[in-house]
Short mmCIF file of C-alpha atoms and ligand atoms in Angstrom, two decimals:
data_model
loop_
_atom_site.label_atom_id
_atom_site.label_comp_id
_atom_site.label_asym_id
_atom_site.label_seq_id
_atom_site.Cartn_x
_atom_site.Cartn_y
_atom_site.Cartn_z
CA UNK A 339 0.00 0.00 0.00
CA UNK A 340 2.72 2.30 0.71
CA UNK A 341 4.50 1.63 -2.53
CA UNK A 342 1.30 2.52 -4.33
CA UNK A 343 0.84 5.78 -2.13
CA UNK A 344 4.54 6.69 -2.99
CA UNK A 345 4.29 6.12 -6.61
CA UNK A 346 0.77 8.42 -6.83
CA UNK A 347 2.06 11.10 -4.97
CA UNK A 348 1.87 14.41 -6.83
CA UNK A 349 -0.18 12.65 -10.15
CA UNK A 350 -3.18 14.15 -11.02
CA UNK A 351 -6.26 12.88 -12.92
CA UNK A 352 -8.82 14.75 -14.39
CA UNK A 353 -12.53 13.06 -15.10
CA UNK A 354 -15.65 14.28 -15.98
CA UNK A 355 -18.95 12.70 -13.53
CA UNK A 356 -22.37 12.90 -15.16
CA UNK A 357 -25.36 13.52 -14.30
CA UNK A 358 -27.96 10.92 -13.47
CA UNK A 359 -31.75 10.33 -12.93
CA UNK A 360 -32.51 8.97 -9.82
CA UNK A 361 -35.78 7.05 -8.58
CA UNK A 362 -36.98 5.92 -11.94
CA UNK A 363 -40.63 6.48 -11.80
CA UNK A 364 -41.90 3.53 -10.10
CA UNK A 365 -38.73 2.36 -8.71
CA UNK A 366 -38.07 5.20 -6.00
CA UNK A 367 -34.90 4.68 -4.47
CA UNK A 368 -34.20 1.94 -6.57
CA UNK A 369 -33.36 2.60 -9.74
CA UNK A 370 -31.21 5.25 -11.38
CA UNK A 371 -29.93 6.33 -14.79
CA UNK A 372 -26.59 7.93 -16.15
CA UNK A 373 -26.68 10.89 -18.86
CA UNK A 374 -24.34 11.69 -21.41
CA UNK A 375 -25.33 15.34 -20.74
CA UNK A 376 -24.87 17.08 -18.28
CA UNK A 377 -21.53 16.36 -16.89
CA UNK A 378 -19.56 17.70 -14.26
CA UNK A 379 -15.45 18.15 -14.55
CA UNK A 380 -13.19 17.42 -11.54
CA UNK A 381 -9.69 17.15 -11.18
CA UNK A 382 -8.08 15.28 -8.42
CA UNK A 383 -4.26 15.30 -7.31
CA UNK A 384 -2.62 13.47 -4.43
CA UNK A 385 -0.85 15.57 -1.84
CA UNK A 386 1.50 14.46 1.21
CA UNK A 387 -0.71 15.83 3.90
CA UNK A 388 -3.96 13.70 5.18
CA UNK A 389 -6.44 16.19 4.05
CA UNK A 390 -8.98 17.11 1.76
CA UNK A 391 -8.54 20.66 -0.20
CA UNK A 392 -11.49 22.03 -2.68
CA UNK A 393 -11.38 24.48 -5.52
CA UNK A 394 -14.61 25.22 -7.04
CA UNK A 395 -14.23 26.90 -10.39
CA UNK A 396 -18.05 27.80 -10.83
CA UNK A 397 -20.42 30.20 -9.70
CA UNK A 398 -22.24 27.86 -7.68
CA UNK A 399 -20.61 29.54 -4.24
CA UNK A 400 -20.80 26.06 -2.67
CA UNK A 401 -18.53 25.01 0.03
CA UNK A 402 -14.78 24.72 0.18
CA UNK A 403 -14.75 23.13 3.66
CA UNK A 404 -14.47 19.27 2.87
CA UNK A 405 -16.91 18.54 5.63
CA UNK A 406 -19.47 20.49 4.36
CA UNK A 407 -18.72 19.41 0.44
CA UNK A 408 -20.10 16.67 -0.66
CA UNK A 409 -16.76 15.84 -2.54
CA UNK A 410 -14.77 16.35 0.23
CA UNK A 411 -16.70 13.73 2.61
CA UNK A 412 -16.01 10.51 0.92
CA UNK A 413 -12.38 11.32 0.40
CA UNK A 414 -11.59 12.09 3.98
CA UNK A 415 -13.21 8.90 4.55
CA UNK A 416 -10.83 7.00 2.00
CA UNK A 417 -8.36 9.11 4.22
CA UNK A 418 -8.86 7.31 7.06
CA UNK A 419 -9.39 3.76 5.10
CA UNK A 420 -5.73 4.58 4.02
CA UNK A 421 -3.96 5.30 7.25
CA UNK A 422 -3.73 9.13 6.99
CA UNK A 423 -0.59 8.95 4.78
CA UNK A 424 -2.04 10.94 1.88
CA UNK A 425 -4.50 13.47 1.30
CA UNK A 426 -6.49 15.26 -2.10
CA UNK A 427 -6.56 18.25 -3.61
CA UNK A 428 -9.60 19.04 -5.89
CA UNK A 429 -10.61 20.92 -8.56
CA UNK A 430 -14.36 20.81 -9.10
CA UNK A 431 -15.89 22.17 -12.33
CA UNK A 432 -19.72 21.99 -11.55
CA UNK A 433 -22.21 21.82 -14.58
CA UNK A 434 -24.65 19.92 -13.10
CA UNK A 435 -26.96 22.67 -10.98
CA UNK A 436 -26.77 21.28 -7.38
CA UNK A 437 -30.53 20.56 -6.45
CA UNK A 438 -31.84 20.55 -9.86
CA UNK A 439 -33.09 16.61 -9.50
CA UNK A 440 -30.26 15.67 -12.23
CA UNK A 441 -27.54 14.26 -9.53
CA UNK A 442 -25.15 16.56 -9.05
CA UNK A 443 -24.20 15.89 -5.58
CA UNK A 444 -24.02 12.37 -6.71
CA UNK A 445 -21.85 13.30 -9.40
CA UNK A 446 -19.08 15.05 -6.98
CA UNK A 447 -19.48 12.87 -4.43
CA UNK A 448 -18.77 9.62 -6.87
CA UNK A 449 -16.59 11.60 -9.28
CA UNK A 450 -13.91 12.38 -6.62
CA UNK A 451 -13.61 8.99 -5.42
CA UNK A 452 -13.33 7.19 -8.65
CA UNK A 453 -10.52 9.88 -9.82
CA UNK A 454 -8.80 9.15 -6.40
CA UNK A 455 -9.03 5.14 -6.89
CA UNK A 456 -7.50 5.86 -10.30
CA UNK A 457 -4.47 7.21 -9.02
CA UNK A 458 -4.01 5.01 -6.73
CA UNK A 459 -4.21 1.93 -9.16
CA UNK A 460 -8.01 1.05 -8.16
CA UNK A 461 -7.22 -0.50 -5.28
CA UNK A 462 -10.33 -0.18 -4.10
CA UNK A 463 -13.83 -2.00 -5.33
CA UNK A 464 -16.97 -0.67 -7.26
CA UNK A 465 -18.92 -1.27 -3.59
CA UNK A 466 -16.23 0.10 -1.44
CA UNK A 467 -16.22 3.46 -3.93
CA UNK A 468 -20.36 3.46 -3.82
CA UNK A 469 -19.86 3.29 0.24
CA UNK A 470 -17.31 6.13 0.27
CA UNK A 471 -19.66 7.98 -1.98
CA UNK A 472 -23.08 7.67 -0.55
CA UNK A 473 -21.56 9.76 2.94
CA UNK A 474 -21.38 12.59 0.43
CA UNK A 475 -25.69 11.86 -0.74
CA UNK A 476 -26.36 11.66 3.57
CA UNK A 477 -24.81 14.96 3.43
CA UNK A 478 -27.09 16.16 0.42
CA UNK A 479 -30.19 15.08 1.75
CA UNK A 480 -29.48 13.06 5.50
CA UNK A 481 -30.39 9.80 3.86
CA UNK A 482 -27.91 7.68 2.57
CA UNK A 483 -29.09 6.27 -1.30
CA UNK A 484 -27.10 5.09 -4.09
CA UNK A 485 -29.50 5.19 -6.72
CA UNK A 486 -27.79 8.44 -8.12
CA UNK A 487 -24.44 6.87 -6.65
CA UNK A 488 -24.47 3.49 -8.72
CA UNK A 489 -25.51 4.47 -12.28
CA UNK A 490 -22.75 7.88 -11.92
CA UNK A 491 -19.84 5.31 -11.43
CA UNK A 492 -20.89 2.59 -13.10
CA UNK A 493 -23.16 4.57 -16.59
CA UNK A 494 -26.19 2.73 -17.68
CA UNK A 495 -29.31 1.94 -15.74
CA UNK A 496 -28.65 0.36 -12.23
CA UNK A 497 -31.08 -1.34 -9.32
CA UNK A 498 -30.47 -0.93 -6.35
CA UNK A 499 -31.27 -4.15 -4.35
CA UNK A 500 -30.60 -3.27 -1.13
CA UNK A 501 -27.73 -0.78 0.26
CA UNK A 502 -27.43 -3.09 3.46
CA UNK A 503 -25.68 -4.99 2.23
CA UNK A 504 -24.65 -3.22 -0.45
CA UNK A 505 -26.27 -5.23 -3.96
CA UNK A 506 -26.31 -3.51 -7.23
CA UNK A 507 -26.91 -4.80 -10.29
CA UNK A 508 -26.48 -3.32 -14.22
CA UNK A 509 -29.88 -3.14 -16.07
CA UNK A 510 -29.49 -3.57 -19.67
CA UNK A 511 -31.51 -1.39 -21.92
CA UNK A 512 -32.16 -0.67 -25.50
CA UNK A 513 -31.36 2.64 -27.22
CA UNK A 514 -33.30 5.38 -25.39
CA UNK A 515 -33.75 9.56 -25.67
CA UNK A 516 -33.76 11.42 -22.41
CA UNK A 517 -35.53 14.84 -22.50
CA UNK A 518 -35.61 17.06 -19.73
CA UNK A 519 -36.75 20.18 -18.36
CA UNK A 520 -35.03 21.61 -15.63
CA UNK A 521 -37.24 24.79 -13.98
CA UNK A 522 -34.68 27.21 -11.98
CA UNK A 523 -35.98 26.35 -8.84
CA UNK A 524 -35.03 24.36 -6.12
CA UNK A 525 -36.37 21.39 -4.63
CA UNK A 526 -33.97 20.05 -2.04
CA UNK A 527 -33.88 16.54 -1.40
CA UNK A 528 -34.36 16.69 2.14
CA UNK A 529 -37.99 18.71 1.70
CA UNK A 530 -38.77 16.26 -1.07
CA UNK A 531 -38.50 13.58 1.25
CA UNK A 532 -40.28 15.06 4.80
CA UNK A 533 -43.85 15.17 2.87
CA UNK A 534 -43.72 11.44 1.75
CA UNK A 535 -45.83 9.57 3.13
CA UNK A 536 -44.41 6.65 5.81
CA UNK A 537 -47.63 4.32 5.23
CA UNK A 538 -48.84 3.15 1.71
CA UNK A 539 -52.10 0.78 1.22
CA UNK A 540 -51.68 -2.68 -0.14
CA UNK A 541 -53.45 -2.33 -3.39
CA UNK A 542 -51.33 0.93 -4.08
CA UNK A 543 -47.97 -1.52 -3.43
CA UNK A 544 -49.11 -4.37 -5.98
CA UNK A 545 -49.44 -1.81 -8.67
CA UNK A 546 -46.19 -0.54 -7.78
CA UNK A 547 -44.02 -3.77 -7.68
CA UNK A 548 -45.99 -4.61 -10.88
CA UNK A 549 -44.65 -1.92 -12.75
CA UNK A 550 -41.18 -1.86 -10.95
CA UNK A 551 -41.09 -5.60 -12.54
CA UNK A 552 -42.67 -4.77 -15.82
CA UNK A 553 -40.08 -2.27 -16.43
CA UNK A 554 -37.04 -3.91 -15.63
CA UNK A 555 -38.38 -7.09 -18.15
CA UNK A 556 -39.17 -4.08 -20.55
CA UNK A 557 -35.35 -2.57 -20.35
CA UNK A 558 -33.84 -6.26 -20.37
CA UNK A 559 -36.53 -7.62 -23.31
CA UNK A 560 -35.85 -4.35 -25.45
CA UNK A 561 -39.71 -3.57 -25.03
CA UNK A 562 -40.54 -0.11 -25.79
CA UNK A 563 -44.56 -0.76 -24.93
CA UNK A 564 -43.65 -2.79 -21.98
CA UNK A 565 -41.70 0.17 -20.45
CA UNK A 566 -44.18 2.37 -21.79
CA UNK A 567 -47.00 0.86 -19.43
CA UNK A 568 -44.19 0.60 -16.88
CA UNK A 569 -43.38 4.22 -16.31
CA UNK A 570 -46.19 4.68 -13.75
CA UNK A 571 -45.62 5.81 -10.11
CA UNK A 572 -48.67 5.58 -7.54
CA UNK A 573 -47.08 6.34 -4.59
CA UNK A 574 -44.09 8.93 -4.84
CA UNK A 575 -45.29 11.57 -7.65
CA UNK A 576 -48.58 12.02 -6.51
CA UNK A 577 -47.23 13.57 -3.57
CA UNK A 578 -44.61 15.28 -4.28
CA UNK A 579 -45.33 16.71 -8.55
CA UNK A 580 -46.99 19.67 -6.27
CA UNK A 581 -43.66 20.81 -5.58
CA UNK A 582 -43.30 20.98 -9.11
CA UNK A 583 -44.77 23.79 -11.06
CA UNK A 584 -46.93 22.71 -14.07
CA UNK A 585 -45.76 18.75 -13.74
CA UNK A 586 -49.15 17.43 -15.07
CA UNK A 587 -49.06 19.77 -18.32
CA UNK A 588 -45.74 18.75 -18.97
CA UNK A 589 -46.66 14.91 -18.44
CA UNK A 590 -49.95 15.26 -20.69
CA UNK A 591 -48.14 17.43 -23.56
CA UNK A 592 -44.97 15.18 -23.66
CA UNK A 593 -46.90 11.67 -23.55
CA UNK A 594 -48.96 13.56 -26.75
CA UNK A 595 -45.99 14.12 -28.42
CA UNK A 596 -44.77 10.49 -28.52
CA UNK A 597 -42.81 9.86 -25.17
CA UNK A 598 -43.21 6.66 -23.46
CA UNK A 599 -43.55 8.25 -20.33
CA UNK A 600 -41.26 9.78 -17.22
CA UNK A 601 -41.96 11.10 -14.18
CA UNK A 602 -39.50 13.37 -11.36
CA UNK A 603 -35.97 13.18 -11.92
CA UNK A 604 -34.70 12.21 -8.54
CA UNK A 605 -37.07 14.67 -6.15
CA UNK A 606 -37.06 17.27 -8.66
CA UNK A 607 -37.56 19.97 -9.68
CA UNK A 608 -36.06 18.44 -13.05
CA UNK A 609 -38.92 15.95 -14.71
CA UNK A 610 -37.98 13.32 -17.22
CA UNK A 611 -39.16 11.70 -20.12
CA UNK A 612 -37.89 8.53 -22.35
CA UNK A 613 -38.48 8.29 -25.63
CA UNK A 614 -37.91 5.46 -28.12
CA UNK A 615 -36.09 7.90 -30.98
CA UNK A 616 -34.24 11.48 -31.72
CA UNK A 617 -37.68 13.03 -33.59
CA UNK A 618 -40.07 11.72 -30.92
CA UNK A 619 -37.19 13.07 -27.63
CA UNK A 620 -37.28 16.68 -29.84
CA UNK A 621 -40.88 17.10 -30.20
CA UNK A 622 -41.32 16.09 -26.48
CA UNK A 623 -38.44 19.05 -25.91
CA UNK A 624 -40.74 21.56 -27.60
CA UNK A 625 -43.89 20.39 -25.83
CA UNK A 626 -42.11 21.19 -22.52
CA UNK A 627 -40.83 24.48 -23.63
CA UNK A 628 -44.32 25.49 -24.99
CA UNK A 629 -45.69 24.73 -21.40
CA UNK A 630 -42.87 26.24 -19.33
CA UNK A 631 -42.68 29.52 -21.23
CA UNK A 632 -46.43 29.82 -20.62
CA UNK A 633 -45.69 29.87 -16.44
CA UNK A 634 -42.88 32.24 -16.65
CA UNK A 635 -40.68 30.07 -14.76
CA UNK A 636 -37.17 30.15 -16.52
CA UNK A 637 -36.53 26.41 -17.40
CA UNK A 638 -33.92 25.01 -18.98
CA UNK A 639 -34.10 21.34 -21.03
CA UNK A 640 -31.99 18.70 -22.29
CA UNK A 641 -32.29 16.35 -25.11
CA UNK A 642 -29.45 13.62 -24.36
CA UNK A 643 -28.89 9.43 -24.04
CA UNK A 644 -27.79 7.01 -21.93
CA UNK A 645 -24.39 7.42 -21.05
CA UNK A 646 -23.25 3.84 -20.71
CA UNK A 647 -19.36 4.39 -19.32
CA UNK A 648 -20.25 6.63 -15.77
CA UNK A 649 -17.22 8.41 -14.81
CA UNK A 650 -14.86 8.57 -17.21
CA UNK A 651 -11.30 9.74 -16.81
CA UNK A 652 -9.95 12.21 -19.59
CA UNK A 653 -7.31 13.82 -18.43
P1 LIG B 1853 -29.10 17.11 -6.56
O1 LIG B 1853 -30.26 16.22 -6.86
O2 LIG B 1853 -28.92 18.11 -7.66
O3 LIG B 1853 -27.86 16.37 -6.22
P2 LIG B 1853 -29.35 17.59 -3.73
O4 LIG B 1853 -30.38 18.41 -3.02
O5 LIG B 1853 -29.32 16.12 -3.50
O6 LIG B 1853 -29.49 17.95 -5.28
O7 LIG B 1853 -27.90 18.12 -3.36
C1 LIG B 1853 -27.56 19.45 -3.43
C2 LIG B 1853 -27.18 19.97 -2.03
O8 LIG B 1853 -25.85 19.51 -1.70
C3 LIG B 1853 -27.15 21.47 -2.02
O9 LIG B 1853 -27.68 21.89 -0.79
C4 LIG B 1853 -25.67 21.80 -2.12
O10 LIG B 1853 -25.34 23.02 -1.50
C5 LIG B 1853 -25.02 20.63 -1.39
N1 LIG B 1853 -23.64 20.37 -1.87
C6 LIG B 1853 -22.51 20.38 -1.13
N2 LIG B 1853 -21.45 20.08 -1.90
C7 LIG B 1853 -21.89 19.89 -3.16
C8 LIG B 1853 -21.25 19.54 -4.38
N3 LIG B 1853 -19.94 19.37 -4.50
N4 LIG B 1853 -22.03 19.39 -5.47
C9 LIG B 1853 -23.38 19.57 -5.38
N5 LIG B 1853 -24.03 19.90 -4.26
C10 LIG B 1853 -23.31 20.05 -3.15
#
């Protein structure tokens, strides 16, 4: 271990960390996507001391204190899992809006400890760097979920079995369109998650594990309808699209114009919709601008893909 921390010392890696969509629809908590777009940029070198240092190079204003960042968490904690005899310095570049639903503590959080592991010749696992990362989301939101976590490090879709113990598993999934609309205002996590509900009925959990099912078959089987009929929440959205200005216009008009359906990306604001080509993901793209220009709210969208790779070092 020592060699290894001898040989790193001074390197530096830069990676970018995209952004992800957390609790897919139905499967709330569960099951998370990567985007190609956005992406956030960090760079990561390895200094003598056993501490954490933070640049931010945005306008975001967000913390430089490590404890407070929720980059700088999950490194001091590989800190301590190697023996204080090294410590990170790190550059973030943050394009992912934090709170905008679209992962972006998720993608610091997992970006700076897969750049670390890097340097340090991966010596540690997939799980151990989803463990380190997910102290970063209880900082975000005081929950501990890897559902933005898993998908950010690993690209693709991802369920989330169980966090303890730790069992994640890569969905497969045929080519799909992401479109989004992100209004500019925030939702935090930890508000989004005080109105749920703690008690749900019986009949509302069969429909819910039926469609957590149906869509996983759908992604595996390459069946557009299948996820179509899927992408149906009964117990999350209800609840918590009133956060979200205009949710059920944007829902109607998009599913009109051809998407298979979506919901809140992670607990919002940002809402999501899948589509099964280019043509149908733009026309949903204009259907969400028509609606949010009408409430004045400035908005922003995306029209990207599944990014397949998660963190990806390029630099
Ligand atoms: P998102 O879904 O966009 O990740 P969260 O509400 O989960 O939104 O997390 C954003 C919160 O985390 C904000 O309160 C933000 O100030 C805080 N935070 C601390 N460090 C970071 C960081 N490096 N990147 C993003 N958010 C951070």
């Amino acid at each position: 271990m020592l060699d290894v921390i001898e040989k790193a010392k001074g390197r530096s890696v830069t990676i970018q960390s995209p952004g992800t969509v957390a609790n897919l629809v139905c499967g709330f908590d569960i099951l998370g996507l990567a985007l190609n777009d956005p992406c956030d940029v960090m760079t990561v070198k390895l200094i003598d001391r056993p501490e954490v240092i933070i640049h931010n190079v945005d306008d975001y204003n967000l913390p430089t204190d490590p404890q407070k960042n929720v980059a700088g968490v999950p490194l001091l904690d590989m800190i301590e899992r190697l023996g204080n005899q090294v410590g990170f310095d790190v550059t973030i570049e943050k394009r992912i809006k934090p709170g905008s639903g679209l992962g972006s503590s998720a993608a610091s959080a997992a970006g700076g400890v897969v750049a670390a592991n890097h340097l340090l010749g991966n010596i540690f696992s997939q799980n151990d760097l989803v463990q380190m990362a997910m102290l970063g989301e209880r900082l975000a939101s005081g929950v501990k979920h890897a559902d933005n976590i898993a998908p950010c490090i690993t690209g693709g879709v991802t369920l989330i079995r169980s966090i303890l113990p730790l069992d994640i598993t890569g969905i497969s999934s045929p080519p799909l369109y992401v479109t989004i609309v992100h209004p500019q205002i925030e939702v935090r996590t930890e508000d989004a998650r005080q109105i749920l509900r703690k008690q749900i009925l019986l009949k509302d959990a069969i429909k819910q594990w039926g469609n957590i099912a149906g869509l996983v078959a759908g992604l595996m089987k390459g069946d557009y309808e299948l996820i179509g009929r899927s992408l149906e929440d009964v117990l999350i959205e209800p609840v918590r699209s009133i956060l979200i200005p205009a949710f059920a216009e944007v829902k109607a008009k998009s599913l009109e114009a051809g998407a298979l359906g979506g919901g809140i990306s992670g607990s919002g604001p940002s809402i999501f919709m899948l589509s099964k080509d280019e043509v149908t993901a733009l026309a949903v793209e204009s259907a969400m601008k028509e609606v949010y220009t009408q409430t004045g709210i400035a908005y922003y969208t995306y029209v990207t893909t599944i990014n397949k790779e998660g963190v990806k070092i390029i630099g």
